CSV table of C-alpha atoms and ligand atoms in Angstrom, one decimal:
chain,number,residue,atom,x,y,z
L,130,MET,CA,19.1,-21.9,41.4
L,131,GLU,CA,19.0,-19.3,38.7
L,132,ILE,CA,18.7,-15.6,39.8
L,133,THR,CA,15.3,-15.4,37.9
L,134,GLU,CA,14.1,-18.4,40.0
L,135,LYS,CA,15.3,-16.8,43.2
L,136,VAL,CA,13.4,-13.6,42.3
L,137,ALA,CA,10.3,-15.6,41.4
L,138,TYR,CA,10.6,-17.2,44.8
L,139,LEU,CA,10.9,-13.8,46.5
L,140,LYS,CA,7.8,-12.6,44.6
L,141,GLY,CA,5.9,-15.6,45.7
L,142,LEU,CA,7.1,-15.1,49.3
L,143,ALA,CA,6.0,-11.4,49.2
L,144,GLU,CA,2.6,-12.4,47.8
L,145,GLY,CA,2.3,-15.2,50.5
L,146,MET,CA,3.0,-12.7,53.2
L,147,ASP,CA,0.0,-10.7,51.8
L,148,LEU,CA,2.3,-7.7,51.6
L,149,ASP,CA,0.4,-4.4,51.8
L,150,THR,CA,1.9,-2.5,48.9
L,151,ASP,CA,0.1,0.6,50.0
L,152,LYS,CA,2.2,0.9,53.1
L,153,LYS,CA,5.7,2.4,52.8
L,154,VAL,CA,7.7,-0.8,53.7
L,155,GLY,CA,5.5,-3.0,51.4
L,156,LYS,CA,5.9,-0.5,48.6
L,157,LEU,CA,9.6,-0.5,49.0
L,158,LEU,CA,9.8,-4.3,49.0
L,159,ALA,CA,7.6,-4.6,45.9
L,160,ALA,CA,9.8,-2.0,44.1
L,161,VAL,CA,12.9,-3.9,45.2
L,162,ILE,CA,11.5,-7.2,43.9
L,163,ASP,CA,10.5,-5.5,40.6
L,164,VAL,CA,14.1,-4.2,40.2
L,165,LEU,CA,15.5,-7.6,41.0
L,166,ASP,CA,13.2,-9.1,38.4
L,167,ASP,CA,14.5,-6.7,35.8
L,168,VAL,CA,18.1,-7.2,36.8
L,169,ALA,CA,17.6,-11.0,36.7
L,170,LEU,CA,16.1,-10.8,33.2
L,171,GLU,CA,18.8,-8.5,31.9
L,172,LEU,CA,21.5,-10.9,33.3
L,173,GLU,CA,19.9,-13.8,31.5
L,174,ASP,CA,20.0,-11.7,28.2
L,175,ILE,CA,23.6,-10.8,28.8
L,176,LYS,CA,24.4,-14.5,29.6
L,177,ASP,CA,22.8,-15.5,26.3
L,178,GLU,CA,24.6,-12.8,24.3
L,179,GLN,CA,27.9,-13.8,26.0
L,180,ALA,CA,27.4,-17.4,25.0
L,181,GLU,CA,26.7,-16.3,21.5
L,182,LEU,CA,29.8,-14.1,21.6
L,183,ALA,CA,31.9,-17.0,23.0
L,184,ASP,CA,30.7,-19.3,20.2
L,185,GLY,CA,31.5,-16.6,17.6
L,186,LEU,CA,34.9,-16.0,19.2
L,187,ASP,CA,35.6,-19.7,19.1
L,188,ALA,CA,34.8,-19.8,15.4
L,189,VAL,CA,37.0,-16.7,14.8
L,190,SER,CA,39.8,-18.3,16.9
L,191,ASP,CA,39.7,-21.5,14.9
L,192,ASP,CA,39.7,-19.5,11.6
L,193,LEU,CA,42.6,-17.4,12.9
L,194,GLU,CA,44.6,-20.6,13.7
L,195,ASP,CA,44.1,-21.7,10.1
L,196,VAL,CA,45.3,-18.4,8.9
L,197,GLU,CA,48.2,-18.4,11.3
L,198,ASP,CA,49.2,-21.8,10.0
L,199,LEU,CA,49.0,-20.6,6.4
L,200,VAL,CA,50.8,-17.3,7.1
L,201,PHE,CA,53.6,-18.8,9.2
L,202,GLU,CA,54.1,-21.8,7.1
L,203,THR,CA,54.1,-19.7,3.9
L,204,GLY,CA,56.5,-17.2,5.6
L,205,GLU,CA,58.9,-20.0,6.5
L,206,ASP,CA,58.7,-21.5,3.1
L,207,ASP,CA,59.4,-18.1,1.5
L,208,GLU,CA,62.5,-17.7,3.6
L,209,ASP,CA,63.6,-21.3,3.0
L,210,ASP,CA,63.0,-20.9,-0.7
L,211,GLY,CA,65.0,-17.7,-0.7
L,212,TYR,CA,67.9,-19.4,1.1
L,213,TYR,CA,67.5,-22.5,-1.0
L,214,TYR,CA,67.7,-20.6,-4.3
L,215,ASP,CA,70.6,-18.6,-2.9
L,216,ASP,CA,72.4,-21.8,-2.0
L,217,LEU,CA,71.7,-23.1,-5.5
L,218,GLU,CA,73.2,-20.1,-7.1
L,219,GLU,CA,76.2,-20.0,-4.8
L,220,ASP,CA,77.1,-23.6,-4.2
L,221,GLU,CA,75.5,-25.7,-6.9
L,222,GLU,CA,76.8,-25.6,-10.4
L,223,CYS,CA,74.7,-26.5,-13.4
L,224,TYR,CA,76.0,-28.9,-15.9
L,225,ALA,CA,75.0,-29.8,-19.4
L,226,THR,CA,75.6,-32.8,-21.5
L,227,THR,CA,74.5,-34.1,-24.8
L,228,CYS,CA,72.4,-37.3,-24.9
L,229,PRO,CA,74.3,-39.8,-27.1
L,230,THR,CA,71.0,-41.4,-28.2
L,231,CYS,CA,69.0,-38.4,-29.4
L,232,GLU,CA,71.6,-35.6,-29.1
L,233,GLU,CA,69.3,-33.5,-26.9
L,234,THR,CA,71.2,-31.2,-24.5
L,235,ILE,CA,70.4,-32.1,-21.0
L,236,TYR,CA,70.9,-29.7,-18.1
L,237,PHE,CA,71.3,-31.0,-14.5
L,238,ASP,CA,72.8,-29.9,-11.2
L,239,GLU,CA,75.3,-31.3,-8.8
L,240,SER,CA,72.8,-33.5,-7.0
L,241,VAL,CA,72.2,-35.4,-10.2
L,242,LEU,CA,75.9,-35.7,-10.7
L,243,GLU,CA,76.2,-37.2,-7.2
L,244,ASP,CA,73.6,-39.8,-8.1
L,245,GLY,CA,75.8,-40.7,-11.0
L,246,GLU,CA,73.0,-40.8,-13.5
L,247,VAL,CA,70.3,-38.7,-15.3
L,248,ILE,CA,67.4,-39.7,-17.4
L,249,CYS,CA,67.2,-37.9,-20.7
L,250,PRO,CA,63.9,-36.0,-20.7
L,251,ASN,CA,63.7,-36.2,-24.5
L,252,CYS,CA,64.1,-40.0,-25.2
L,253,GLY,CA,64.3,-41.5,-21.7
L,254,GLU,CA,67.8,-42.8,-22.1
L,255,LYS,CA,69.7,-43.2,-18.8
L,256,LEU,CA,73.0,-41.5,-18.8
L,257,GLU,CA,75.6,-42.4,-16.3
L,258,PHE,CA,78.5,-40.2,-15.1
L,259,ASP,CA,81.8,-40.8,-13.7
L,260,LEU,CA,82.1,-38.1,-11.0
L,261,ASP,CA,85.8,-38.6,-10.5
L,262,GLY,CA,86.4,-38.3,-14.2
L,263,LEU,CA,84.6,-35.0,-14.4
L,264,GLU,CA,86.5,-33.6,-11.5
L,265,GLU,CA,89.8,-34.7,-12.9
L,266,ASP,CA,88.9,-33.0,-16.2
L,267,ALA,CA,88.1,-29.8,-14.3
L,268,ASP,CA,91.4,-30.0,-12.4
L,269,GLY,CA,93.2,-30.7,-15.6
L,270,GLU,CA,91.8,-27.5,-17.2
L,271,ASP,CA,92.7,-25.4,-14.3
L,272,GLY,CA,96.2,-26.8,-14.1
L,273,ASN,CA,96.9,-26.4,-17.7
Y,308,ZN,ZN1,68.0,-38.6,-25.3
């Protein structure tokens, strides 16, 4: 039973008792029931407002989760990218070769070298590498 319903019941009870509100006790009871009535109504208002606040908070919470996902994912990406590019600069060398078909200079990195082939972006010719050969060349230059 809601508090407002209980207060309404008390009101009805008081009326049923034919409470003499001119007498001190009757006056007091009538005043108490009046206050209870006000309290019950205010409580209902507060409940409604709280429900609205809770709904609003849920919406904000959901939005915040989206923002957190974005912020933290982006943050991690930024860090990863930073390290990734550092790694590229430190560990991965860039290579260049000339396409035998169109004589376009093609730039590529170590990962392409490991694949053993690169597609010429100019004419689409597939160039194949001999990784061991390239390494031997490099060693030879260093040795001589
Ligand atoms: Zn080409």
